[in-house]
Amino acid sequence: MGIQSKELSKLGYTNNVARSLAINIVNKYCKHDSKEQIIKMLSDLLAYPDKYKDDEVWGKLAEHFSPTPVDKSFTVYSLLDEP
């Protein structure tokens, strides 16, 4: 069955990386689902990506739409006023 890139663009998947991830996931894991089920899942994932972050199948695509902030630690050094 699958889904095409044009259909993903109509759903709101404007980024090429997101479309590619979605097409790969659908082709691999949704072989026996109907096109309506796939479209419903993809539109729900686009609307609520945090709900799918822990999902084994859809987690990578959800992470693309709503990335987890990473705290970067760095050291601040004070500079001398005069050389």
CSV table of C-alpha atoms in Angstrom, one decimal:
chain,number,residue,atom,x,y,z
A,1,MET,CA,0.0,0.0,0.0
A,2,GLY,CA,2.4,2.8,1.2
A,3,ILE,CA,2.1,6.5,0.9
A,4,GLN,CA,3.6,8.9,-1.5
A,5,SER,CA,5.5,12.1,-0.9
A,6,LYS,CA,2.8,14.3,-2.4
A,7,GLU,CA,0.3,12.9,0.1
A,8,LEU,CA,2.7,13.7,2.9
A,9,SER,CA,3.1,17.2,1.7
A,10,LYS,CA,-0.7,17.7,1.8
A,11,LEU,CA,-0.7,16.5,5.4
A,12,GLY,CA,1.9,19.1,6.4
A,13,TYR,CA,5.2,17.2,6.1
A,14,THR,CA,7.1,19.9,4.4
A,15,ASN,CA,10.6,18.8,5.4
A,16,ASN,CA,12.4,16.3,3.1
A,17,VAL,CA,13.9,14.5,6.1
A,18,ALA,CA,10.5,14.0,7.7
A,19,ARG,CA,9.0,12.8,4.5
A,20,SER,CA,11.8,10.3,4.0
A,21,LEU,CA,11.5,9.0,7.6
A,22,ALA,CA,7.7,8.7,7.3
A,23,ILE,CA,7.9,6.8,4.0
A,24,ASN,CA,10.5,4.4,5.3
A,25,ILE,CA,8.6,3.7,8.5
A,26,VAL,CA,5.3,3.2,6.6
A,27,ASN,CA,6.9,0.8,4.1
A,28,LYS,CA,8.6,-1.2,6.8
A,29,TYR,CA,5.9,-1.4,9.5
A,30,CYS,CA,2.5,-0.6,8.0
A,31,LYS,CA,2.3,-3.2,5.2
A,32,HIS,CA,-1.1,-4.5,6.3
A,33,ASP,CA,-2.7,-1.2,7.3
A,34,SER,CA,-5.1,0.7,5.1
A,35,LYS,CA,-4.2,4.1,3.7
A,36,GLU,CA,-6.8,5.8,5.9
A,37,GLN,CA,-5.2,4.3,9.0
A,38,ILE,CA,-1.7,5.4,7.9
A,39,ILE,CA,-2.9,8.9,7.1
A,40,LYS,CA,-4.7,9.2,10.4
A,41,MET,CA,-1.6,8.0,12.3
A,42,LEU,CA,0.7,10.4,10.5
A,43,SER,CA,-1.5,13.4,11.0
A,44,ASP,CA,-1.9,12.6,14.7
A,45,LEU,CA,1.8,12.2,15.0
A,46,LEU,CA,2.3,15.6,13.4
A,47,ALA,CA,-0.2,17.2,15.7
A,48,TYR,CA,1.0,15.5,18.9
A,49,PRO,CA,4.6,14.3,18.5
A,50,ASP,CA,5.3,14.1,22.3
A,51,LYS,CA,2.8,11.3,22.6
A,52,TYR,CA,4.8,9.1,20.3
A,53,LYS,CA,8.4,9.8,21.5
A,54,ASP,CA,8.6,6.5,23.5
A,55,ASP,CA,7.0,4.5,20.7
A,56,GLU,CA,9.4,1.9,19.2
A,57,VAL,CA,8.2,2.4,15.6
A,58,TRP,CA,7.2,6.1,15.5
A,59,GLY,CA,9.7,7.5,18.0
A,60,LYS,CA,12.4,8.6,15.6
A,61,LEU,CA,9.9,10.6,13.5
A,62,ALA,CA,8.3,12.1,16.6
A,63,GLU,CA,11.8,13.1,17.8
A,64,HIS,CA,12.3,14.9,14.5
A,65,PHE,CA,9.2,17.1,15.1
A,66,SER,CA,9.8,17.7,18.8
A,67,PRO,CA,13.5,17.3,19.6
A,68,THR,CA,14.4,16.8,23.3
A,69,PRO,CA,16.5,19.7,24.6
A,70,VAL,CA,20.0,18.7,25.5
A,71,ASP,CA,21.8,20.5,28.3
A,72,LYS,CA,25.3,21.4,27.3
A,73,SER,CA,27.6,22.1,30.1
A,74,PHE,CA,30.4,24.5,29.6
A,75,THR,CA,32.9,26.4,31.8
A,76,VAL,CA,33.0,30.2,32.0
A,77,TYR,CA,36.4,31.7,32.6
A,78,SER,CA,36.8,35.2,34.0
A,79,LEU,CA,39.2,37.4,32.1
A,80,LEU,CA,41.7,39.9,33.4
A,81,ASP,CA,40.8,43.6,33.2
A,82,GLU,CA,44.3,44.5,32.1
A,83,PRO,CA,47.0,42.4,30.3
